[in-house]
Short mmCIF file of N, CA and C in Angstrom, two decimals:
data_model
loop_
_atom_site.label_atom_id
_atom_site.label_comp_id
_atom_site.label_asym_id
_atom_site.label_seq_id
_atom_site.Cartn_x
_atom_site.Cartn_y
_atom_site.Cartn_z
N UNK A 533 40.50 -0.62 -16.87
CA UNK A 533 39.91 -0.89 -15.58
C UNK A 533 38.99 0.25 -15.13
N UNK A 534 39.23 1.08 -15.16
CA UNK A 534 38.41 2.59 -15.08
C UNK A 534 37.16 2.47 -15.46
N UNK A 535 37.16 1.92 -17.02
CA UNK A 535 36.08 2.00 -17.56
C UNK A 535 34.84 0.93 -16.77
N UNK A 536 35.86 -0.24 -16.66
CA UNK A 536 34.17 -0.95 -16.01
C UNK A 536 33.87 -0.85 -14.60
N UNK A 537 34.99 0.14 -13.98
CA UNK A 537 34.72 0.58 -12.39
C UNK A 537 33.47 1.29 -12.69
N UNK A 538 33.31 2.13 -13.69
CA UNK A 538 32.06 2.95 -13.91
C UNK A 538 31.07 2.24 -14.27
N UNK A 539 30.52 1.49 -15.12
CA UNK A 539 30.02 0.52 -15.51
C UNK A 539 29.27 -0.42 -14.33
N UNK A 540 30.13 -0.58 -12.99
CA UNK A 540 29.76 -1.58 -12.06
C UNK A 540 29.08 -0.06 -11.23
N UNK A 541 29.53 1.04 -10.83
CA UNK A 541 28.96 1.95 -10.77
C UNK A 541 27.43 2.17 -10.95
N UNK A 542 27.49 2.42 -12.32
CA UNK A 542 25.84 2.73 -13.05
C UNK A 542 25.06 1.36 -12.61
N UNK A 543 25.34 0.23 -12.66
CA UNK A 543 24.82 -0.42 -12.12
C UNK A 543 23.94 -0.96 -11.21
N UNK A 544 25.10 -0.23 -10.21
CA UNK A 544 24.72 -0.23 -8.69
C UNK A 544 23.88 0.93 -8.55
N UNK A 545 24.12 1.90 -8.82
CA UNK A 545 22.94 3.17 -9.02
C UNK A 545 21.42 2.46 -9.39
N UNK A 546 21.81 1.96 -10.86
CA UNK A 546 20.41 1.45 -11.52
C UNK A 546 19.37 0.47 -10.70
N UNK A 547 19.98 -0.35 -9.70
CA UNK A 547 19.57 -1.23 -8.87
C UNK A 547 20.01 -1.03 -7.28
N UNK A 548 19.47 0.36 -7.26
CA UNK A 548 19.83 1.82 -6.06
C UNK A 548 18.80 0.76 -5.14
N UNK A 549 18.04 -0.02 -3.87
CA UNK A 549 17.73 -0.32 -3.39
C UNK A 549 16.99 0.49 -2.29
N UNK A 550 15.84 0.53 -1.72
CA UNK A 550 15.14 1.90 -1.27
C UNK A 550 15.20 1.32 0.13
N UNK A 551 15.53 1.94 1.09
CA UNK A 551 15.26 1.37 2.57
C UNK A 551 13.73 1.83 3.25
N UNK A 552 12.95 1.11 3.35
CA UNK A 552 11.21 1.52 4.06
C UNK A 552 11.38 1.93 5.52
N UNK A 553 11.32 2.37 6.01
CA UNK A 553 11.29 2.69 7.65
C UNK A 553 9.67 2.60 8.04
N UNK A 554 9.76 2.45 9.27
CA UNK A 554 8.23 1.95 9.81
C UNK A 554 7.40 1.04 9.42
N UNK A 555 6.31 0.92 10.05
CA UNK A 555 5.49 -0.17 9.31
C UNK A 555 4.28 0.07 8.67
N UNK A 556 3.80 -1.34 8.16
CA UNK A 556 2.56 -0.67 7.39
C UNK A 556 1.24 -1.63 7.76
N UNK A 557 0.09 -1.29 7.02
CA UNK A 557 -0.49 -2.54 7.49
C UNK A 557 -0.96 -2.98 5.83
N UNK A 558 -0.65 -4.47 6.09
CA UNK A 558 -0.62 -5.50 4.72
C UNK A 558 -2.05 -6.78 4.94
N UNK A 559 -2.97 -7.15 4.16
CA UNK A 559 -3.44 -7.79 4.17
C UNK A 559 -2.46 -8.91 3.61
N UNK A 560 -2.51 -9.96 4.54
CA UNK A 560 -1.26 -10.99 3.88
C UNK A 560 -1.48 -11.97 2.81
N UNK A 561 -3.01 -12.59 2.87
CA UNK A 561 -3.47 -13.21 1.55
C UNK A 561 -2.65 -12.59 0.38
N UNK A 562 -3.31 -11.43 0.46
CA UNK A 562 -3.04 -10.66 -0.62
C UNK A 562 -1.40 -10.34 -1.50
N UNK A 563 -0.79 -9.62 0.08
CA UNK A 563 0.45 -9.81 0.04
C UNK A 563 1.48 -10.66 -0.70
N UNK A 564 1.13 -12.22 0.22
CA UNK A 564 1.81 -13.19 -0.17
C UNK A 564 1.40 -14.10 -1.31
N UNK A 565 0.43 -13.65 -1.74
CA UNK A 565 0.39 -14.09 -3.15
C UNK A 565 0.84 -13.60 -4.65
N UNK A 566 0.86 -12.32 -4.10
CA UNK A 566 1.50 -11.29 -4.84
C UNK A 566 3.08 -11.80 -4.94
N UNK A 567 3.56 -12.12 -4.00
CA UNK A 567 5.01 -12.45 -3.76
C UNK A 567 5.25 -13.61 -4.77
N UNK A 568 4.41 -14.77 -4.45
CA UNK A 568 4.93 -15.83 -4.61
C UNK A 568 4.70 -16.10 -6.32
N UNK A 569 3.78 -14.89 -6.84
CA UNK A 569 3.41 -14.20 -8.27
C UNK A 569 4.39 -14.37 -8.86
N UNK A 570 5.53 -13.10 -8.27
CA UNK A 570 6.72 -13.13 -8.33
C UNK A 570 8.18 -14.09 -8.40
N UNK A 571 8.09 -14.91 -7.93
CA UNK A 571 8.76 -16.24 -7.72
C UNK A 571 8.96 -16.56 -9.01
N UNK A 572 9.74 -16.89 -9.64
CA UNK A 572 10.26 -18.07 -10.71
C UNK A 572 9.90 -16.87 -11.86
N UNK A 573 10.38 -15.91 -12.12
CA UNK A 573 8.94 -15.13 -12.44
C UNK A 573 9.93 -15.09 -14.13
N UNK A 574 10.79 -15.62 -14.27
CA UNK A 574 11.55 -15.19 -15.87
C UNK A 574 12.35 -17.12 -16.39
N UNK A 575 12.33 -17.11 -17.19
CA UNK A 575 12.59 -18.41 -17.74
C UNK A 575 14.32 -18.29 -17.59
N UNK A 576 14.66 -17.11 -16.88
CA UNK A 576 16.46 -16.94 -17.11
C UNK A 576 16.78 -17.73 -15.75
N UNK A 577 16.24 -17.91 -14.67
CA UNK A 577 15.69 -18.74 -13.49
C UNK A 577 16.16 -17.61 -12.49
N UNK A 578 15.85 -16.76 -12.53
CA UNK A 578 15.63 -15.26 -11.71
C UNK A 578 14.13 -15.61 -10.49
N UNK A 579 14.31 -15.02 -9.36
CA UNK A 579 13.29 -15.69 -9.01
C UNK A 579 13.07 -14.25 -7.87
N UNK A 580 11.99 -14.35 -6.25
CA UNK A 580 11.73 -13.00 -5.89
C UNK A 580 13.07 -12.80 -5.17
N UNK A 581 14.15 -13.55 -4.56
CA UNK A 581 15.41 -13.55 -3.92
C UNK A 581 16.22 -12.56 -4.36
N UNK A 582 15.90 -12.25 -5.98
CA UNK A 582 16.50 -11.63 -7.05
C UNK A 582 15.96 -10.19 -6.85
N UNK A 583 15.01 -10.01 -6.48
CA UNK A 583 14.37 -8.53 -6.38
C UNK A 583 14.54 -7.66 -5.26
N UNK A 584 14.84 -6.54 -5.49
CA UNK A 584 14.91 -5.62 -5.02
C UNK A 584 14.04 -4.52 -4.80
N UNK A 585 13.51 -3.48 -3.45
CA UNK A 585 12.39 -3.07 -3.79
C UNK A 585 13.55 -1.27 -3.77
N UNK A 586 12.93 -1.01 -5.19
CA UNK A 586 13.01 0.57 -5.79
C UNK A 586 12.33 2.09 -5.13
N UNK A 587 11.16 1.50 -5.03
CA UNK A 587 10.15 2.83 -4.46
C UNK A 587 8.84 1.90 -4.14
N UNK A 588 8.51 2.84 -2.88
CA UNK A 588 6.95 2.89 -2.29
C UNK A 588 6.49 4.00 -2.67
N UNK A 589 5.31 3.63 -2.65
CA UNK A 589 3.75 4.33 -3.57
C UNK A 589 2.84 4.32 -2.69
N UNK A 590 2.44 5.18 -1.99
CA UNK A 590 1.75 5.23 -0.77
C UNK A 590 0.19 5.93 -1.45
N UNK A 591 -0.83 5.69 -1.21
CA UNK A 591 -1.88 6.01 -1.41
C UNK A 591 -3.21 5.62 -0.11
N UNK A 592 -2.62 6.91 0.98
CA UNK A 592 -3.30 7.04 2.31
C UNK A 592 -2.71 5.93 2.89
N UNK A 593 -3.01 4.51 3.10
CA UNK A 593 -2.54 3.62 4.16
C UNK A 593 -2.66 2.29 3.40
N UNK A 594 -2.56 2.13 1.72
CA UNK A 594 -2.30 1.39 1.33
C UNK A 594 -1.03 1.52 0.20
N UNK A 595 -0.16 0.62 0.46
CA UNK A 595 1.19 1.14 -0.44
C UNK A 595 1.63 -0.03 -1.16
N UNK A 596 1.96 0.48 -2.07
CA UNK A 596 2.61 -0.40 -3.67
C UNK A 596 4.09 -0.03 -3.57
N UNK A 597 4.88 -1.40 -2.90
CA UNK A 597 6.28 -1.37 -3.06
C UNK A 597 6.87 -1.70 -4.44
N UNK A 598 7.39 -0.92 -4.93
CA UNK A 598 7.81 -1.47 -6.50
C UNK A 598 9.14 -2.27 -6.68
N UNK A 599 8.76 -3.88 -7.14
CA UNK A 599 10.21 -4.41 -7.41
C UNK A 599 10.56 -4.54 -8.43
N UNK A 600 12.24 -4.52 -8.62
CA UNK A 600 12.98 -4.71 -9.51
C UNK A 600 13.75 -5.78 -9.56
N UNK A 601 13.98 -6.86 -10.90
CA UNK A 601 14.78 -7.84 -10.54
C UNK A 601 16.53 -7.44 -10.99
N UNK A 602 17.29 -7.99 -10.17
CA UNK A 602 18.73 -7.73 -10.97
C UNK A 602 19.27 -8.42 -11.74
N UNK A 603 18.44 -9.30 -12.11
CA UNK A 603 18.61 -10.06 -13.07
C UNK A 603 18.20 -9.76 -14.34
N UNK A 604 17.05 -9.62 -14.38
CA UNK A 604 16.23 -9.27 -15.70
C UNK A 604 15.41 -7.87 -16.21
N UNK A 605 15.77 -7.35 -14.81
CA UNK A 605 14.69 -5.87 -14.81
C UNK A 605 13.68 -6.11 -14.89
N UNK A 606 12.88 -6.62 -14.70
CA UNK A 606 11.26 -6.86 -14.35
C UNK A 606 11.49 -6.01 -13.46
N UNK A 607 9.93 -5.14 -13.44
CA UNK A 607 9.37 -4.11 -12.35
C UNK A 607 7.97 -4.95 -12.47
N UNK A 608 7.49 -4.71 -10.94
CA UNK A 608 6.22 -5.15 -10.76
C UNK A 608 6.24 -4.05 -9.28
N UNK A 609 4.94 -4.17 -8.87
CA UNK A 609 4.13 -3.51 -7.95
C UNK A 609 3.47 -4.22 -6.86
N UNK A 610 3.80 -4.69 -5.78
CA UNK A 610 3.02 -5.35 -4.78
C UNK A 610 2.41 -4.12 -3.87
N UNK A 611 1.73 -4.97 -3.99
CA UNK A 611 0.41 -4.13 -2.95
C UNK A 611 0.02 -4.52 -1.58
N UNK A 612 -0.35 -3.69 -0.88
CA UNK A 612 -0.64 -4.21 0.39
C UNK A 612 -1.65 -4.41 0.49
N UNK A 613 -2.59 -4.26 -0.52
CA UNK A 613 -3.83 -5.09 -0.34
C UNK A 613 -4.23 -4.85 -1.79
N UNK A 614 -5.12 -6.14 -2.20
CA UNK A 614 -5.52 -5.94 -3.72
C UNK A 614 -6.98 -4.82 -3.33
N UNK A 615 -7.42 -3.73 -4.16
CA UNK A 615 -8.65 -3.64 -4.00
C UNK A 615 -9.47 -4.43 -4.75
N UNK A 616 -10.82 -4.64 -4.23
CA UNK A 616 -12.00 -5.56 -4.54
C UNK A 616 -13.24 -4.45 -4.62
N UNK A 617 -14.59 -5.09 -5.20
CA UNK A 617 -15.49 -4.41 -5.02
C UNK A 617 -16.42 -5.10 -3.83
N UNK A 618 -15.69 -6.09 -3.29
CA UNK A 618 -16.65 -6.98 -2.69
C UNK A 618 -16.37 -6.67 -0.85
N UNK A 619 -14.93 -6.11 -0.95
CA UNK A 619 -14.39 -5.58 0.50
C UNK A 619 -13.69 -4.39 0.54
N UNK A 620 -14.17 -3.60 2.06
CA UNK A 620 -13.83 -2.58 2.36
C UNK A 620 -12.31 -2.21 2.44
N UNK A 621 -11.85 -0.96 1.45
CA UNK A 621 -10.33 -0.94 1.86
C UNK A 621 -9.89 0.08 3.01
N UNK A 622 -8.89 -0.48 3.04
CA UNK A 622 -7.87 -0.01 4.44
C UNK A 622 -8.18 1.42 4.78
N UNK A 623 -8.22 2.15 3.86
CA UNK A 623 -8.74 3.17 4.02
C UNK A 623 -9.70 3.95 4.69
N UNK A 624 -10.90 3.45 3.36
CA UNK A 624 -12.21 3.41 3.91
C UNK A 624 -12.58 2.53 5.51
N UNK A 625 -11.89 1.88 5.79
CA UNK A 625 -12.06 0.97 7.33
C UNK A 625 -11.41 1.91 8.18
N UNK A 626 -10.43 2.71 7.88
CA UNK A 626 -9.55 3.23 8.96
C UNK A 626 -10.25 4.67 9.60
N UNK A 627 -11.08 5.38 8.60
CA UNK A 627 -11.45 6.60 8.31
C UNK A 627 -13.20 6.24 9.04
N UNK A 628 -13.35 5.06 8.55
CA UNK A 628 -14.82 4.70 9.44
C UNK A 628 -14.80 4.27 11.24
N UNK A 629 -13.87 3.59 11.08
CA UNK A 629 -13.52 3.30 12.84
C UNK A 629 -12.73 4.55 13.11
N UNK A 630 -12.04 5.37 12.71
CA UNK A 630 -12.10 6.68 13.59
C UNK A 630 -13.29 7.46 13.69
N UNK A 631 -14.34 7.59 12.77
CA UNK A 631 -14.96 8.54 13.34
C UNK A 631 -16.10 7.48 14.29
N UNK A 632 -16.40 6.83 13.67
CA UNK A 632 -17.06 5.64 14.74
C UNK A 632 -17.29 5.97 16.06
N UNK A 633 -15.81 5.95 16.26
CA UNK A 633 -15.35 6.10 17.62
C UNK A 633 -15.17 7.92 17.98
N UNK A 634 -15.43 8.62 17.58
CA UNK A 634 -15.34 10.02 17.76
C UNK A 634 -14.26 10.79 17.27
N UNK A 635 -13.55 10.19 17.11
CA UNK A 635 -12.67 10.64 15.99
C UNK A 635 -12.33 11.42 14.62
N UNK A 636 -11.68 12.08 14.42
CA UNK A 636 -11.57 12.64 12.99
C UNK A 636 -9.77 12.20 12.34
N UNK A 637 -9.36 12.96 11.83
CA UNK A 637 -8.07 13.26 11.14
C UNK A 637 -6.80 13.60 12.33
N UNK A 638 -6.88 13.57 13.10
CA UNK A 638 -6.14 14.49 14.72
C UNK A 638 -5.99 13.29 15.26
N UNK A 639 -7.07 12.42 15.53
CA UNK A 639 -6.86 11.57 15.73
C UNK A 639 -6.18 10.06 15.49
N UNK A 640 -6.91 9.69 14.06
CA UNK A 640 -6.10 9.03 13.56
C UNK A 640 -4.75 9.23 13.04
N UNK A 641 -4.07 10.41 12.96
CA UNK A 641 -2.82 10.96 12.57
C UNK A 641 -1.96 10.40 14.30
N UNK A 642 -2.51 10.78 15.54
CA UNK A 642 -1.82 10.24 16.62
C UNK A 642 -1.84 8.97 16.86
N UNK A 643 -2.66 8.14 16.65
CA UNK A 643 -2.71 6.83 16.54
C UNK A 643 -1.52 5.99 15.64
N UNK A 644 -1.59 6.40 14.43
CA UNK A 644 -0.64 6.34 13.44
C UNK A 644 0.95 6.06 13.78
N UNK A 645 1.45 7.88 14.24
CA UNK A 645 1.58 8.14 14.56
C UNK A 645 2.20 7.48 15.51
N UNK A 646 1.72 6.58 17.12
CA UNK A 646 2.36 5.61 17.80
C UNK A 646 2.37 4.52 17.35
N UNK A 647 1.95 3.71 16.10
CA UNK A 647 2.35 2.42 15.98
C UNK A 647 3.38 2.72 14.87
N UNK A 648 4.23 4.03 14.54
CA UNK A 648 5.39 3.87 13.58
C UNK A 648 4.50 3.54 11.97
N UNK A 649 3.32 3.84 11.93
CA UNK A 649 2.58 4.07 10.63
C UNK A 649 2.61 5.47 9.71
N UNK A 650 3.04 5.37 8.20
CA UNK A 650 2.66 6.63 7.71
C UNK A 650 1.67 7.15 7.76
N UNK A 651 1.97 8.61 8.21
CA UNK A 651 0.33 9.17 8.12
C UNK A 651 -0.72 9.16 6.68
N UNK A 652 -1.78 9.38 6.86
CA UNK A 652 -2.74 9.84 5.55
C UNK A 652 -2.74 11.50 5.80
N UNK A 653 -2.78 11.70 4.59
CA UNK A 653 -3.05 13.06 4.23
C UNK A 653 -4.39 13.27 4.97
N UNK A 654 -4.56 14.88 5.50
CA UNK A 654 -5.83 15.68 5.60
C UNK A 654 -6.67 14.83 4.36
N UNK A 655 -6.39 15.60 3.54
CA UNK A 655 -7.41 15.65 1.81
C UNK A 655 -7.90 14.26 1.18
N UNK A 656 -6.41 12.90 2.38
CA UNK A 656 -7.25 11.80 1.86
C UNK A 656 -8.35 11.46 2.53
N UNK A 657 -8.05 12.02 4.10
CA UNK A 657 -8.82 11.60 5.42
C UNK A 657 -10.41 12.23 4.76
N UNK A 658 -10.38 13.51 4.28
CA UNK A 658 -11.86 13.58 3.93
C UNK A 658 -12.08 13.67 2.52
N UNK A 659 -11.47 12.77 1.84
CA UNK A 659 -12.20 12.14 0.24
C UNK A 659 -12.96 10.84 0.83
N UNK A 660 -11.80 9.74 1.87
CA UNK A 660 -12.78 9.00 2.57
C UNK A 660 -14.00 9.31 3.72
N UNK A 661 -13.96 10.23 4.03
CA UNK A 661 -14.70 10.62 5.04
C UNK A 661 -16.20 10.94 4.42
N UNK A 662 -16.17 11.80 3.01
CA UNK A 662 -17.12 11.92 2.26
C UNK A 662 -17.85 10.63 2.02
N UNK A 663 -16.72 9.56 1.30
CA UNK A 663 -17.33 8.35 1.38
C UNK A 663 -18.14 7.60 2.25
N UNK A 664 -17.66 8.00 3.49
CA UNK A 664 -18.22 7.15 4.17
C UNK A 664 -19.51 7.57 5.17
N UNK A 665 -19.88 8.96 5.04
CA UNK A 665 -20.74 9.60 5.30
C UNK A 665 -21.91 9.36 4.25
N UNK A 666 -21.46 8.79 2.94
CA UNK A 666 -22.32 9.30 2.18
C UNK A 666 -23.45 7.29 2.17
N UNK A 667 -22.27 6.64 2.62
CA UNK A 667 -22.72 5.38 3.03
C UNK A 667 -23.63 5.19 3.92
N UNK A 668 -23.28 6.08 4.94
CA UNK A 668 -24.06 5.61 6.45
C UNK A 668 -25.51 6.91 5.81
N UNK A 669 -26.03 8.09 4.84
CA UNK A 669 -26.73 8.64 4.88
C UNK A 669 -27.76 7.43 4.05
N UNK A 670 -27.07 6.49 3.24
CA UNK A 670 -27.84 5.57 2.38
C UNK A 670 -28.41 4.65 3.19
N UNK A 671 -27.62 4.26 3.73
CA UNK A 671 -28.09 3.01 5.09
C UNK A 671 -29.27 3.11 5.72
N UNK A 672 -29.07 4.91 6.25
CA UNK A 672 -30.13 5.33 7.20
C UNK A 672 -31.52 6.01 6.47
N UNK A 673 -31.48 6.14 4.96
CA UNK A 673 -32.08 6.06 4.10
C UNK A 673 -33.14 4.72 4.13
N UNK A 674 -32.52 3.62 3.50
CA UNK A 674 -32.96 2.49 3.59
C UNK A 674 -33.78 1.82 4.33
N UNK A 675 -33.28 2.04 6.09
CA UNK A 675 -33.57 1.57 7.22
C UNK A 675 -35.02 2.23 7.34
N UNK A 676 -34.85 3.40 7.26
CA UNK A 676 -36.38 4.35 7.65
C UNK A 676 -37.26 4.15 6.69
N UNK A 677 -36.90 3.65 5.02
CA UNK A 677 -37.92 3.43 4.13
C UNK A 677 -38.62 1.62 4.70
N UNK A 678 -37.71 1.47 5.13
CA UNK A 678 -38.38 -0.35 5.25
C UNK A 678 -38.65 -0.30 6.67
N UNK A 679 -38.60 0.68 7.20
CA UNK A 679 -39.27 1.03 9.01
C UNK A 679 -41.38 1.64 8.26
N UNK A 680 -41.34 2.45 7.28
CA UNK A 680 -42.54 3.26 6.78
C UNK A 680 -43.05 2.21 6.32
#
């Protein structure tokens, strides 16, 4: 008996379950397709009911919850938003409407901050910030060549 007390043990370790606190922001298309990806997802008839989420993967204000099934061990990665080349990510949108608005990193960290959101790093706030400076110098590029 000992032996498979340990056994049910490692188990329960192996399929350790991660608790998320706060919220995030999810494009839900995206989201819930990702989910429903998931669904039926092994011929053993394991399905997403079966999954458990392991770890978040935060990258500035978009995060990859990683699931595990207890059935089959499948790991997969949902995302809170797919990136595209065709739309702006969470990021880049969050980092543009703060400074937009007069804003920098201080700011959007207090904002954050009151809606129970993880913060972004300083260093991500201006990798996007570069970005998006370097957008609006092209724009205003553009504008003044087709103004001449």
């Amino acid at each position: 008996k000992k032996g498979s007390h340990q056994v049910e043990d490692e188990t329960r370790e192996k399929h350790k379950e991660m608790h998320i606190e706060g919220r995030r922001i999810i494009k839900m298309e995206d989201f819930i397709k990702q989910i429903k990806d998931l669904d039926k997802h092994s011929p053993c008839g394991c399905s997403f009911s079966d999954m458990i989420i392991i770890e978040e993967r935060r990258l500035g204000l978009r995060s990859g919850f990683i699931f595990k099934c207890k059935m089959c061990n499948l790991t997969e990665t949902v995302w809170s938003e797919i990136k595209t080349d065709t739309e702006i990510d969470v990021n880049t949108s969050a980092v543009s409407g703060t400074i937009a608005t007069g804003g920098g990193h201080a700011q959007l960290e207090e904002m954050l901050g009151a809606m129970n959101i993880p913060q972004m790093t300083d260093k991500t706030f201006r990798k996007y910030e570069h970005i998006v400076s370097k957008g609006w110098v092209a724009t205003a590029q553009n504008e003044m060549n087709e103004a001449a």
